[in-house]
Coordinates of C-alpha atoms in Angstrom, one line a residue:
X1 CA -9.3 1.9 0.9
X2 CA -8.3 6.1 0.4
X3 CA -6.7 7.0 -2.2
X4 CA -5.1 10.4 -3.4
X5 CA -7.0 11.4 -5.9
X6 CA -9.9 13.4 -5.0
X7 CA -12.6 11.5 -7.6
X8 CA -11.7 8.4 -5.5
X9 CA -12.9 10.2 -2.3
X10 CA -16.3 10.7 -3.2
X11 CA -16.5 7.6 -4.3
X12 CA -15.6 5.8 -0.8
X13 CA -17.5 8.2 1.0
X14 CA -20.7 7.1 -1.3
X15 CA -19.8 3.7 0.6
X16 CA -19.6 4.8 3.9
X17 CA -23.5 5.9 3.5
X18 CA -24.3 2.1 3.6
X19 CA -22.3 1.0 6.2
X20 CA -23.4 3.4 8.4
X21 CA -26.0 2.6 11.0
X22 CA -29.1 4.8 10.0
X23 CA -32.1 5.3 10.2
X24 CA -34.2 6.7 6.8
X25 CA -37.3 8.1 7.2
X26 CA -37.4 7.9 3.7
X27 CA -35.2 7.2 0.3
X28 CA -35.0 10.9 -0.8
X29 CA -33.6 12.1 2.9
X30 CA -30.5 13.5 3.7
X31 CA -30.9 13.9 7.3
X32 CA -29.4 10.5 9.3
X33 CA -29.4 9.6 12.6
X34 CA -26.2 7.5 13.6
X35 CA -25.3 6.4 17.5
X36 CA -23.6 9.3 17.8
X37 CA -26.1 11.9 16.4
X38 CA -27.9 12.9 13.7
X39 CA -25.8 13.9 10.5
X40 CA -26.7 16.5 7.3
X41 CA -25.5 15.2 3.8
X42 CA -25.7 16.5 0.3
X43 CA -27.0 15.5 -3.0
X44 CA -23.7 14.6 -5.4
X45 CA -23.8 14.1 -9.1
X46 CA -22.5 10.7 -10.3
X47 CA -22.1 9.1 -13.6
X48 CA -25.3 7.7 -14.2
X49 CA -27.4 9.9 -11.7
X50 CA -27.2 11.1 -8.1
X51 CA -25.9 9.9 -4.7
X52 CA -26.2 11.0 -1.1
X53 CA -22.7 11.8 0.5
X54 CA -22.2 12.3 4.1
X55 CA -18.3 13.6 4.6
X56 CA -16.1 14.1 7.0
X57 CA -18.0 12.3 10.2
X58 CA -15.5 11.5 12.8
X59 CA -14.4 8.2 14.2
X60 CA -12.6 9.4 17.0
X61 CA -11.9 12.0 19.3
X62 CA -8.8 14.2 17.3
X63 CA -5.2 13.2 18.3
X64 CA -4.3 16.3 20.6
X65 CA -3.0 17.0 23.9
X66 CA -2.3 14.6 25.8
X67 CA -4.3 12.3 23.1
X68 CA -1.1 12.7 20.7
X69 CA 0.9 9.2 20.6
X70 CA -2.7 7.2 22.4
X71 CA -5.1 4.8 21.1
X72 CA -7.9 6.9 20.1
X73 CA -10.8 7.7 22.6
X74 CA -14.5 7.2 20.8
X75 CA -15.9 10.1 19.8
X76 CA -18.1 11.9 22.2
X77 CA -22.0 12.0 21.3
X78 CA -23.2 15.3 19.9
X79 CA -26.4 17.2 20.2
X80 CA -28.3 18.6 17.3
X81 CA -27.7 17.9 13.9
X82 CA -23.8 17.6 12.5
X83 CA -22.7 19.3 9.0
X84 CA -21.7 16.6 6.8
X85 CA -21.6 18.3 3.7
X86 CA -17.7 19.3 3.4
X87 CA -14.5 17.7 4.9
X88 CA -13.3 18.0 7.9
X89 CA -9.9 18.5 8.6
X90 CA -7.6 16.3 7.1
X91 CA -4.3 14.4 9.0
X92 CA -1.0 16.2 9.4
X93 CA 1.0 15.9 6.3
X94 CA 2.8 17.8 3.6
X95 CA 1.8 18.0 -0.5
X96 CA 4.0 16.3 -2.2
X97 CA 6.2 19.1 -4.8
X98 CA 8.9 16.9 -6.7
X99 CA 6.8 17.1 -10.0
X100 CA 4.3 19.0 -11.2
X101 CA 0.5 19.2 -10.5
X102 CA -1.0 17.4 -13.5
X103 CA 1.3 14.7 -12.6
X104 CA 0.5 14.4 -8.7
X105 CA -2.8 14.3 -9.9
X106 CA -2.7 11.6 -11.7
X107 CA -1.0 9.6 -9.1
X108 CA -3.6 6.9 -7.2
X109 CA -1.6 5.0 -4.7
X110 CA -2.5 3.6 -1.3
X111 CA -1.1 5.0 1.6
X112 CA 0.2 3.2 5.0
X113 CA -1.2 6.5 6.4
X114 CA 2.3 7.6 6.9
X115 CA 1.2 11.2 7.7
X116 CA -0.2 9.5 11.1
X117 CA 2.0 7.6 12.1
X118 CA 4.5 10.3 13.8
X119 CA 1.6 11.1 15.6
X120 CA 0.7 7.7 16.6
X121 CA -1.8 4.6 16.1
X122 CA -2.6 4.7 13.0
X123 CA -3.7 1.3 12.8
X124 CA -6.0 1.7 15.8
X125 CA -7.1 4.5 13.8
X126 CA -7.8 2.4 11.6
X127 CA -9.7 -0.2 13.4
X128 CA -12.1 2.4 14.8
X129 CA -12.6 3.5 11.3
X130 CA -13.1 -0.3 10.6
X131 CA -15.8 -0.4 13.3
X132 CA -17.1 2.4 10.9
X133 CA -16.8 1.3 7.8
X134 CA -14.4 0.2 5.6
X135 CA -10.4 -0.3 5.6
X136 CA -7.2 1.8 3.9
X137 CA -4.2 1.3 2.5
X138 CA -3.0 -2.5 0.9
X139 CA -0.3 -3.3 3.8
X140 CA -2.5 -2.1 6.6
X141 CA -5.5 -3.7 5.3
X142 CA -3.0 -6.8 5.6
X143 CA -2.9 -6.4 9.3
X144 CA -5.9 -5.9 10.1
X145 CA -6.2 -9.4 8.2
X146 CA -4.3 -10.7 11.2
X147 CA -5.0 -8.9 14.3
X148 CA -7.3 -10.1 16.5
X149 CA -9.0 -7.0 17.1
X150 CA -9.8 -6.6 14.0
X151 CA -10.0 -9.3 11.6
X152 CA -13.5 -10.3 12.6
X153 CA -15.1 -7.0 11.3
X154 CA -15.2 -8.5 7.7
X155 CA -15.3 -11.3 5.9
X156 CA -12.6 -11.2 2.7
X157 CA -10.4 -8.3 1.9
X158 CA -8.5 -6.7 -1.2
X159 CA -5.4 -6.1 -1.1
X160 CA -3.7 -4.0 -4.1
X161 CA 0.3 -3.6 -4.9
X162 CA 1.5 -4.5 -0.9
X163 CA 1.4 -6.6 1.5
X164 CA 2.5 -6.3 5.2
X165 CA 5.6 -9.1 4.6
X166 CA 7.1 -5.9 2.4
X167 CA 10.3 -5.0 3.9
X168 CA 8.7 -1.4 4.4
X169 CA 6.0 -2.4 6.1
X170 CA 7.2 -3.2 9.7
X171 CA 10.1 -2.6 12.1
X172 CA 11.3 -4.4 15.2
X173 CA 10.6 -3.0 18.7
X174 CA 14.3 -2.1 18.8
X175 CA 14.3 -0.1 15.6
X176 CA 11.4 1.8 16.2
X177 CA 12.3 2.7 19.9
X178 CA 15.9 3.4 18.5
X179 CA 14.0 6.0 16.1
X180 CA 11.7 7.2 18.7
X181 CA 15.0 8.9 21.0
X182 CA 16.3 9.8 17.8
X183 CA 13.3 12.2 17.3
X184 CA 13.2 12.8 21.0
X185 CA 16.9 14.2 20.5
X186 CA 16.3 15.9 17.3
X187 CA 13.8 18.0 19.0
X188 CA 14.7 18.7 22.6
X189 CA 13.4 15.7 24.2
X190 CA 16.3 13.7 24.9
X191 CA 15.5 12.5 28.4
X192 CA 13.5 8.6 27.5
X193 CA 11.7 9.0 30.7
X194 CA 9.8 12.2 29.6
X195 CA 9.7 11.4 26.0
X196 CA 5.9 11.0 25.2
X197 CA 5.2 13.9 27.5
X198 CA 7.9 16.3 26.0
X199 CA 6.7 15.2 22.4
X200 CA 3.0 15.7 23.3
X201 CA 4.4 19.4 23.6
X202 CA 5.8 19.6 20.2
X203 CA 4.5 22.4 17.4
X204 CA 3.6 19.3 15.0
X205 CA 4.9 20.9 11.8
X206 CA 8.2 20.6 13.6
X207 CA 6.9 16.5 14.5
X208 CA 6.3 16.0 11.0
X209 CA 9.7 17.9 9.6
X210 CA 12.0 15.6 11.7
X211 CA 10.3 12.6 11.7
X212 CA 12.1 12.1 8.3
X213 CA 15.3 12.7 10.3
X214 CA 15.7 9.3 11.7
X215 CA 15.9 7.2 9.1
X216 CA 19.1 6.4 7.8
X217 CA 20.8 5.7 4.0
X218 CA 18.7 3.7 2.0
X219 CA 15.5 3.8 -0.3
X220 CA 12.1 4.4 0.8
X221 CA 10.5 3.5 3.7
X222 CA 8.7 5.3 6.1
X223 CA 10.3 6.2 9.6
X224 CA 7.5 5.3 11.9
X225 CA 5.7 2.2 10.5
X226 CA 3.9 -0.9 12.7
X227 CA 5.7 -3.2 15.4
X228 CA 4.6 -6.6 16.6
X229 CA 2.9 -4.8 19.8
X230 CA 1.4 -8.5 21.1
X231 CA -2.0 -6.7 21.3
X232 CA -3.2 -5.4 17.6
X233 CA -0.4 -7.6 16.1
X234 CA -0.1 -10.8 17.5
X235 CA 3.3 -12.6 17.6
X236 CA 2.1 -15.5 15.7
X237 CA -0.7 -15.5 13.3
X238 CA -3.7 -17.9 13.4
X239 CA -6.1 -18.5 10.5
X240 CA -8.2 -15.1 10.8
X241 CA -9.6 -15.2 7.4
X242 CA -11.1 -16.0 4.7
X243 CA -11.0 -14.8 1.4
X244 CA -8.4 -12.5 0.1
X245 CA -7.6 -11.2 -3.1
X246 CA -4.2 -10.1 -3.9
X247 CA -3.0 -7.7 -7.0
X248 CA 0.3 -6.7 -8.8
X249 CA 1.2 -4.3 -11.2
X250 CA 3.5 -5.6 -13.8
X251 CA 6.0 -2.5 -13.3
X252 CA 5.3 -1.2 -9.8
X253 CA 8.9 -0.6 -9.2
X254 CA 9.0 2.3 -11.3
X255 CA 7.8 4.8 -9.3
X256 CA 9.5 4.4 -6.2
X257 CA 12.7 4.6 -8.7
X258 CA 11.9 8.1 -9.8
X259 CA 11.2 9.5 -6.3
X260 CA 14.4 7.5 -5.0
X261 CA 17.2 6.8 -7.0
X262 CA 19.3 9.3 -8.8
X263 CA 19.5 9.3 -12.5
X264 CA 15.5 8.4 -12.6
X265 CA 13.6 11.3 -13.8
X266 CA 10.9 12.2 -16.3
X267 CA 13.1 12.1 -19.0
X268 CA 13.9 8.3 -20.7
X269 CA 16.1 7.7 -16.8
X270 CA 18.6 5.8 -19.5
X271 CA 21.0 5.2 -16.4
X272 CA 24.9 4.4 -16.7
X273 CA 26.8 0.7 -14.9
X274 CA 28.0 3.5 -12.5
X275 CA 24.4 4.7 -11.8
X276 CA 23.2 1.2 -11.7
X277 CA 25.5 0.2 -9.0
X278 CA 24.8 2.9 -6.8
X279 CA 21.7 2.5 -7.1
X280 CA 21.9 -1.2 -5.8
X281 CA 24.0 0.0 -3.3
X282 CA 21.2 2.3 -2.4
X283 CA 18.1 0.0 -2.5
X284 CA 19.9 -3.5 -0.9
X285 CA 22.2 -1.8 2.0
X286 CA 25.4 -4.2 1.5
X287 CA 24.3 -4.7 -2.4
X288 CA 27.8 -3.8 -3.1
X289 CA 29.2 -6.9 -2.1
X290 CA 27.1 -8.9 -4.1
X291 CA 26.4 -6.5 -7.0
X292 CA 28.2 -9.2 -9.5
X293 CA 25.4 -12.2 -8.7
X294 CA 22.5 -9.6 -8.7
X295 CA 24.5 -8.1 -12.7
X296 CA 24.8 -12.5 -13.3
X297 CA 20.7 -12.7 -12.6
X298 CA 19.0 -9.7 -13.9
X299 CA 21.4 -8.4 -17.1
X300 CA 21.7 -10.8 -20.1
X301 CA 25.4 -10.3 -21.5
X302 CA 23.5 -10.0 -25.0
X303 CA 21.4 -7.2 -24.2
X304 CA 24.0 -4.6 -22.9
X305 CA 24.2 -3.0 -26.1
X306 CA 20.8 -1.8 -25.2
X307 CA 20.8 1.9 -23.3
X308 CA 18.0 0.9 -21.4
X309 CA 19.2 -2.3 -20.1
X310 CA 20.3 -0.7 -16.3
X311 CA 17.1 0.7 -16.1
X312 CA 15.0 -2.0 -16.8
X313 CA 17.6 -4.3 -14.6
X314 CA 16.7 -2.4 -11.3
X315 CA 12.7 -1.7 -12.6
X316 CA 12.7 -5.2 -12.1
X317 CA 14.5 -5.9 -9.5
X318 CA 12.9 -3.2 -7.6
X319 CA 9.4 -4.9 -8.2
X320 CA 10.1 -8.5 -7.4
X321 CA 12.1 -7.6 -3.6
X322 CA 9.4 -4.9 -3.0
X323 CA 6.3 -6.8 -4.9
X324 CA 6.2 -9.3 -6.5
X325 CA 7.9 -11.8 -4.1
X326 CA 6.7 -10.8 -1.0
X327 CA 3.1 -10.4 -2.1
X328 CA 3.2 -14.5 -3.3
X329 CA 5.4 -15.2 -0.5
X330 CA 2.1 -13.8 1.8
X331 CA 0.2 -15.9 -0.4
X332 CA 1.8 -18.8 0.0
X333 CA 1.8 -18.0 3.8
X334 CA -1.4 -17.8 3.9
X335 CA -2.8 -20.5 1.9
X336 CA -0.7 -22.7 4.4
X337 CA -3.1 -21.9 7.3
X338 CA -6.1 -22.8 5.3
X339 CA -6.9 -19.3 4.0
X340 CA -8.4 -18.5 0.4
X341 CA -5.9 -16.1 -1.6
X342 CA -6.4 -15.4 -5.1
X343 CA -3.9 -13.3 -6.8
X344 CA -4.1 -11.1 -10.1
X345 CA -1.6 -9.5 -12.0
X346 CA -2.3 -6.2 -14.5
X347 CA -0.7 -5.6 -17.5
X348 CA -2.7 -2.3 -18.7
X349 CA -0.8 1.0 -19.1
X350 CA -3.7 3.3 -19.4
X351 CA -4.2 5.6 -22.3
X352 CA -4.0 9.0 -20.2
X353 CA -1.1 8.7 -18.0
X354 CA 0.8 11.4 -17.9
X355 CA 4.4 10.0 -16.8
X356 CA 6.6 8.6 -19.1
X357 CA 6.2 5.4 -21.3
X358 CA 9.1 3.6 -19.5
X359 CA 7.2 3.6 -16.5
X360 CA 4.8 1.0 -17.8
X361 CA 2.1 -0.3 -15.7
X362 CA 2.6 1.9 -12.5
X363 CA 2.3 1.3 -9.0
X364 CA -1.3 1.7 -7.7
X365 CA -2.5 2.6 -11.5
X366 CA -5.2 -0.3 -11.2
X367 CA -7.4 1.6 -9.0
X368 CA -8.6 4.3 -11.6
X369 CA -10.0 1.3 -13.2
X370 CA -11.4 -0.3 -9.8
X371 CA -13.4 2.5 -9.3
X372 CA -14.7 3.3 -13.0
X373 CA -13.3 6.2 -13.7
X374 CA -12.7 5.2 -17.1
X375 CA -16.8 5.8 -17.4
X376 CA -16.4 9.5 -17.3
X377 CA -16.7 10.6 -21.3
X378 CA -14.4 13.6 -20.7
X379 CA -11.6 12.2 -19.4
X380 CA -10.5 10.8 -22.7
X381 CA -10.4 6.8 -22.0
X382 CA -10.6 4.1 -24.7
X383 CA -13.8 2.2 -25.5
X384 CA -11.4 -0.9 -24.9
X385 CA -10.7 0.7 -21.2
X386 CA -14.0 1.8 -20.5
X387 CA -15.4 -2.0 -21.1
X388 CA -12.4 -3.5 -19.1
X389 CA -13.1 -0.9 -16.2
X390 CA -16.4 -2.2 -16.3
X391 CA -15.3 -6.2 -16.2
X392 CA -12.8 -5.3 -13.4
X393 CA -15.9 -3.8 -10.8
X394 CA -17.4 -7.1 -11.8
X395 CA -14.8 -9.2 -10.3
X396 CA -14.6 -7.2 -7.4
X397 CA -17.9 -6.7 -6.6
X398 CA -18.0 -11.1 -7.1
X399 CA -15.5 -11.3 -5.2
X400 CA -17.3 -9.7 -1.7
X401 CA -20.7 -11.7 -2.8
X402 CA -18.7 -14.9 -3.9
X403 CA -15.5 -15.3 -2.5
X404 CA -14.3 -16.1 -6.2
X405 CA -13.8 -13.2 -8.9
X406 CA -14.7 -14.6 -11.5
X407 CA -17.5 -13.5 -13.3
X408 CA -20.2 -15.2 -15.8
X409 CA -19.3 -19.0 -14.8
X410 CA -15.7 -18.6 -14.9
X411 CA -14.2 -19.1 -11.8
X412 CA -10.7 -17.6 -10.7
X413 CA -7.9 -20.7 -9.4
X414 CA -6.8 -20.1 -5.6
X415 CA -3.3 -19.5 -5.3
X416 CA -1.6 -22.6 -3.9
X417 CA 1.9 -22.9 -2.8
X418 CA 2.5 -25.3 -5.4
X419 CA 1.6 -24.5 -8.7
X420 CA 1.1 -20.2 -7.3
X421 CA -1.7 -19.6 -9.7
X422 CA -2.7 -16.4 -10.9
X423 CA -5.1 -14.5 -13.1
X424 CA -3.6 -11.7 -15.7
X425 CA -5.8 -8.8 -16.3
X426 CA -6.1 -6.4 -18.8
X427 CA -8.0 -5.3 -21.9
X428 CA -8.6 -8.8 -23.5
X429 CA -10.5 -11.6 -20.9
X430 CA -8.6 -12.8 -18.0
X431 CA -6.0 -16.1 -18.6
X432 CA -5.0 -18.1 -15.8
X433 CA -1.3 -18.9 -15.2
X434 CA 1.4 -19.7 -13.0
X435 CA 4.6 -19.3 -11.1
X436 CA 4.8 -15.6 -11.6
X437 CA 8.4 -14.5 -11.5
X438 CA 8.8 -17.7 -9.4
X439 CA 12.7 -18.1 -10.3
X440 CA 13.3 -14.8 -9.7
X441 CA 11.8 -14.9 -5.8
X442 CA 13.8 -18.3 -5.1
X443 CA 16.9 -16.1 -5.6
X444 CA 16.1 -13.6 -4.0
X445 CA 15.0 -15.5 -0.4
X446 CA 18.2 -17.9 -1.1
X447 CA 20.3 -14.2 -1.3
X448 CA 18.6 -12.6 1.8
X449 CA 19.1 -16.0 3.9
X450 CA 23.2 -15.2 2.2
X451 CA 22.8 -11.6 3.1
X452 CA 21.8 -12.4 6.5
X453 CA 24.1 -14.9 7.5
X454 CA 27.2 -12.5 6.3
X455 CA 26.0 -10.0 8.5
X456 CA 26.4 -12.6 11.6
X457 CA 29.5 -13.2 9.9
X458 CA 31.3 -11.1 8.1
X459 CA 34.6 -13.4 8.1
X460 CA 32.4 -16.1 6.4
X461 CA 31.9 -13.7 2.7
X462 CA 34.0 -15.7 0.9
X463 CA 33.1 -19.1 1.6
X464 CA 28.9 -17.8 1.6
X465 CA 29.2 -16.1 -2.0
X466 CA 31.1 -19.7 -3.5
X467 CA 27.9 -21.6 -1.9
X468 CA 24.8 -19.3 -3.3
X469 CA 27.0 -19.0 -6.4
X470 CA 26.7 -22.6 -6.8
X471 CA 23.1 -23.0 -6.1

């Protein structure tokens, strides 16, 4: 997995050292040989001594040319000795400026590798990387869970806050053809027979600007995501796997609200009916015309005295349709075809966030704890956190010896369609419970079945909204 923060990358790139296929003369040497060539790496200073890190070694030949929109070509041997003691260049993409520095800093999401995929394959990217080493980003990690061409590289995976069942992590064929003449149009290219070739020509600053112009109203999303292609995604998955372990935030919602939704901001986002509605409007396209069931399930009549009782209506709502359902819903899935999921949910808002307290436990906020960074003294982290970062590279480090992530003889429940067990984490020792949010997701695949059908349908609204009504 990548992550944003720059901490994070030394850490992966620590773990790319022992998948690599070397050859050590001896244990103080920096100097690798790999099939491609030999490779130089440094000496790096890490918590509790030093490790070797060997960065920016490519996977595949560079997307340019005629190479732009292609499955990557392997990367042509070298002679001599390679420099892997900085970075290499790093994909196309933009920094992000809608808040300030400390904040971006602090934020430790996975990516789909969204900044590749106007340029094309980024899950092939992906699987040669895979072929490599090691995997990135939650939802992608889930298809490479099910493609044939790549599944058999490794034996479990971990997959944190996302799924690839998440409404923004696929399109149709349609869709994504539909967005590729848009772009085509948007930038001079608007004969379809010379598309890739007329793209291929394109300054890719001015790719990467308009790629955001084919997308249309709505909240979030990415505009060129994966497709069912029948070669790295099949149409119809088979057991590939294994053991997989599945993890929720308690409040991921939140910060897709503050990037998307107007009236969300760094201040207490205290949001009026009015702004709640658009916002529904904005996140469910057609949410306007059932706005009063989704105001019947998510806002007790009791509580609307409260000023924050919008915005924690569509916090929540935001992290079931976008979370919490569809990551148990791939559970459930998967379980079904006699794979192994296990499923966690945290509950810890860490001491030194930054954003504001009504964010809660963020999206992708686990991961500082993941990968210990509670164990450096100066950034300020509780004892409490520092022992629970600890526990928590326990489980995961069980979890690829095991299969289970338990640790010390107690053993995690699989998730099983029926009673959707789960583990809770946080500062205190792990409880196991069940049905997480369960009501909440049989409403909301009851309403998108309604949703659906009234799109067929239109004529039928009346007599569709009496029968969910009554369910």
């Amino acid at each position: 997995m990548f992550f944003c923060v720059p901490a994070y990358h030394f850490a992966i790139l620590f773990l790319l050292t022992y998948f690599l296929t070397v050859s050590f003369a001896n244990e103080d040497e920096l100097l690798i040989t790999t099939k491609d060539g030999q490779v130089q790496g440094k000496l790096l200073q890490a918590v509790d001594g030093e490790v070797r890190a060997f960065l920016g070694i490519p996977f595949a030949k560079p997307p340019l040319g005629n190479l732009r929109f292609r499955a990557p070509e392997p990367v042509e041997p070298w002679e001599g000795m390679k420099d892997a003691t900085e970075y290499s260049n790093s994909c196309y993409q933009f920094p992000d400026s809608t808040f300030p520095g400390r904040i971006l800093y602090c934020i430790c999401t996975g990516k789909l590798n969204n900044q590749l995929c106007p340029l094309g394959q980024s899950l092939i990217d992906q699987l040669n990387l895979l072929e490599f080493c090691d995997d990135a980003g939650s939802a992608c990690v889930g298809y490479h869970v099910i493609s044939p061409g790549s599944n058999g590289l490794f034996q479990k995976a971990v997959m944190q806050n996302g799924v690839p069942t998440t409404p923004w992590a696929s399109l149709s064929l349609e869709e994504t053809w539909n967005r590729a003449r848009k772009l085509g149009s948007l930038l001079g290219c608007s004969d379809p027979a010379e598309l890739e070739a007329c793209l291929q020509q394109v300054d890719v600053n001015q790719l990467a600007t308009m790629q955001f112009g084919v997308m249309g109203p709505g909240f979030g999303g990415y505009p060129f995501i994966p497709v069912v292609d029948g070669v790295f995604l099949p149409d119809t998955i088979e057991v590939c796997l294994k053991e997989v372990l599945l993890g929720l935030n308690r409040d991921e919602g939140t910060y897709f609200l503050i990037y998307g939704v107007p009236g969300f901001d760094l201040g207490e986002s205290l949001i009026t009916k009015k702004q709640f509605l658009y916002g529904i409007d904005l996140i469910f396209p057609g949410g306007s015309e059932i706005e009063d069931v989704l105001m019947s399930e998510y806002i007790n009549p009791a509580s609307l005295k409260n000023p924050a009782v919008y915005r924690e209506a569509l916090i929540r709502m935001v992290t079931d349709t976008t979370f919490n359902c569809p990551v148990q819903g791939f559970a459930e899935s998967y379980a079904q075809i006699s794979g192994k999921p296990f499923l966690y949910h945290f509950l810890h808002r860490s001491s030194v966030n930054p954003w504001p307290e009504w964010m809660g436990v963020m999206h992708g906020y686990e991961i500082e704890f993941v990968f210990g960074r509670p164990l450096i003294p100066s950034l300020g982290y509780t004892e409490e956190e520092v022992e629970m970062s600890k526990r928590f590279m326990k489980h995961w480090a069980n979890f690829a010896r095991t299969g289970n992530p338990g640790v010390d003889g107690d053993t995690w429940p699989m998730f099983s369609p029926e009673n959707m067990e789960y583990v809770t984490l946080d500062t205190n020792l792990p409880k196991k419970k069940m049905k997480l949010r369960a009501s909440q997701c049989v409403f909301w695949n009851s309403l998108i079945i309604y949703i659906l059908a009234l799109k067929r349908d239109p004529s039928s609204a009346h007599r569709l909204r009496r029968d969910f009504t009554n369910k």
